[in-house]
Amino acid sequence: MTQVTVKELAQVVDTPVERLLQQMREAGLSHTSAEQVVTDNEKQALLAHLKSSHGAKVDEPRKITLQRKTTTKLKVGGSKTISVEVRKKKTFVKRSPDEIEAEKQRELEEQRAAEEAARLKAEEEARIRAEEEARRQTQQQAEAAAAEPRVAEVASEPATAELLVAAAPVEERKKEEPRRTEKPRSDEDERRDRKHAQHRPSLKAKAPLTRTVRTGEDDADGFRRGGRGKSKLKKRNQHGFQSPTGPVVREVSIGETITVAELAQQMSVKAAEVIKFMFKMGSPVTINQVLDRETAQLVAEELGHKVKLVSDNALEEQLAELLKFEGESATRAPVVTVMGHVDHGKTSLLDYIRRAKVAVGEAGGITQHIGAYHVETERGMVTFLDTPGHAAFTAMRARGAKATDIVILVVAADDGVMPQTQEAVQHAKAAGVPIVVAINKIDKPDANPDNIKNGLAALDVIPEEWGGDTPFIPVSAKMGTGVDELLEAVLLQAEILELKATPSAPGRGVVVESRLDKGRGPVATVLVQDGTLRQGDMVLCGVNFGRVRAMLDENGKPVKEAGPSIPVEILGLDGTPEAGDDLTVVADEKKAREVALFRQGKFREVKLARAHAGKLENIFETMGQDEKKTLNIVLKADVRGSLEALQGSLNGLGNDEVQVRVVGGGVGGITESDANLALASNAVLFGFNVRADAGARKIVEAEGLDMRYYNVIYDIIEDVKKALTGMLGSDVRENILGIAEVRDVFRSPKFGAVAGCMVTEGMVHRNRPIRVLRDDVVIFEGELESLRRFKDDVSEVRAGMECGIGVKSYNDVKVGDKIEVFEKVEVARSL
């Protein structure tokens, strides 16, 4: 609401301040100074006072008028734009209580009148139906009585027999053709029909065959149409449709995905027919269901149509044609990926080369992101990619191997070949990338380089001194020993590869990592592979696009352009792309948006089709099984690569009884929507190197949600394993405490049969469940009623001692039986 001071109000109404203050005091307002604020309610009170002082009647406003104006622009003829202004006006009137009461009475009377009219109408319709039914029955009886004497005579007439023979195809033709509208019959027509019926009663039912349509013309069947008023009649409900004599085979174009509605439209059948056919196949679908190519092809061929498989990648092919560029090639720097097992010294070796301490900033000293750096050495520039070494980051190492030219495989001399070492060798061989082995930590006393060579030789990585093609360089990241020889070997491999690039071409590269920065928005780490990426370029990156607003090198300094083999961070994309997406520079925003939207729709359709197929496959697999217990998790991480690794690791946990389901995941801090999602799905909130904002923390505290922060991936996995173990519950295990052998049986008036026993094993307890065994077969399970030694009640009897045992609710104890005492213990289960 707008608030003004007394002074400003006096200027608006053009009156002195002192006079205005006097009027306000008369109106009962407490304003004494020109600087005090006047609210809208106080203005209304002052206005009402002034009106009443002038003798005007002050009433509450009963009418409010709202006006709205909107302006839109329409494009006409491609370039011309027309502005269209739409004005709307609404008036709301406040009715008095008398008017409201009168309105209610009027509505009540109208309702009663409508009910009375409906009742009278229903009674009239019932009376008319009864009269018509009686008339129809009387007419049928008269026709049947008149037709019986003439049956034989009509059958003997040749003309009538021919007409009866011709009637069948006419009737069939009447069923196939649309019903035609008859001309209103005149009195003369009715008299002629009655006369004809008297002479030939058996043709009465066939008479309409000659009087189907009254158009005043000869129709296609050759019947002459008579009657007056021919020029005034109109042809109604007539069309030229002819039923096909055979099935129509159509050519159906099917891309990677197609909806049920689109498939039915191409086959010219109703969607219900396709849905019914797929139900018979065992696939319940809806009209908007997305089908994959194989399913749609099967349906179309089974329904008798030809299938034409088309490519949905027309836009992609067009984009590839636009990106072709010919220019002068130049030698580019090699891209080197450092791979190896966790804690084998990859980052420390890279630190020595860069003269920077990167490992100090990593949580637990473990690399959890891909780091991209370029280093100017004495022998030329080298770009390094540092990949994580522990098991959760398999996808990251695979991406690093694809984006690289040379792999440095770091193996600790005191540890040997480990699982991630073997995996790194497999990634490098799959990508066809040469390997340079760096045997690290040779300065340690227990270093054994020969053990490393033997282990890698078993993986088909043969050292040069053994006749292979893989250089093995002993290095020490701590002391700097052998680092120069390692760089020399890398550059030698680069010379052999003859790496080329075209700096004058538009930039093309690959996304190494991406994250959502709170102040800068989506940030992507990009390795330029060919061409030159410049600030201001329009780039297309997977399903995302945008203009490069800024570029930063690995030290955070802004740069204007980046050539081949240079890693940079770019700002300006509309989202965080997936790590591993290709980045290309396109000519304009229109083309980038078109391709990005096409990829988004294609990705969504393929994802839905696969999800539906998976659901159908799982219906019968899960039928009859107990429902799994599910731990729901909402996961937020700082970068896309860490999010992928965490999702892959968490989804791999569980067994047949418990499972992990990541209901929501993303890059960036924990927001209010994430907290609401966790609340709705009964999930746990995990933040990996991110924190929750104020709105999210408020919901977490109010609803008592479980939210945890982590900075080491192992901690998340361990906590989730513990939670799943708790969800498994416990197993009940039986421990046999003691066995007593029955030596004699006594009869007691109080306890019935009492067994005189000798405890042969363990200890017999009074308050534990027991089993009675006869010939080592369980014949009774229950509990003890009494346990005595001599005449004293005891709680337990040890082995080698005699006792009297009374079994509760069981009197069939015999000599030679064994009484087994046991207990049930709950044992925690594990994954």
CSV table of C-alpha atoms in Angstrom, one decimal, residues 124-140:
chain,number,residue,atom,x,y,z
A,124,GLU,CA,-46.4,-37.7,-21.1
A,125,GLU,CA,-43.5,-39.7,-22.7
A,126,ALA,CA,-44.6,-42.9,-20.8
A,127,ARG,CA,-48.2,-42.5,-22.0
A,128,ILE,CA,-47.0,-42.0,-25.6
A,129,ARG,CA,-44.7,-45.1,-25.5
A,130,ALA,CA,-47.5,-47.2,-24.1
A,131,GLU,CA,-49.9,-46.2,-27.0
A,132,GLU,CA,-47.2,-46.8,-29.6
A,133,GLU,CA,-46.4,-50.3,-28.2
A,134,ALA,CA,-50.1,-51.2,-28.3
A,135,ARG,CA,-50.5,-49.9,-31.9
A,136,ARG,CA,-47.4,-51.8,-33.1
A,137,GLN,CA,-48.6,-55.1,-31.6
A,138,THR,CA,-52.1,-54.6,-33.3
A,139,GLN,CA,-50.5,-53.9,-36.7
A,140,GLN,CA,-48.1,-56.9,-36.5
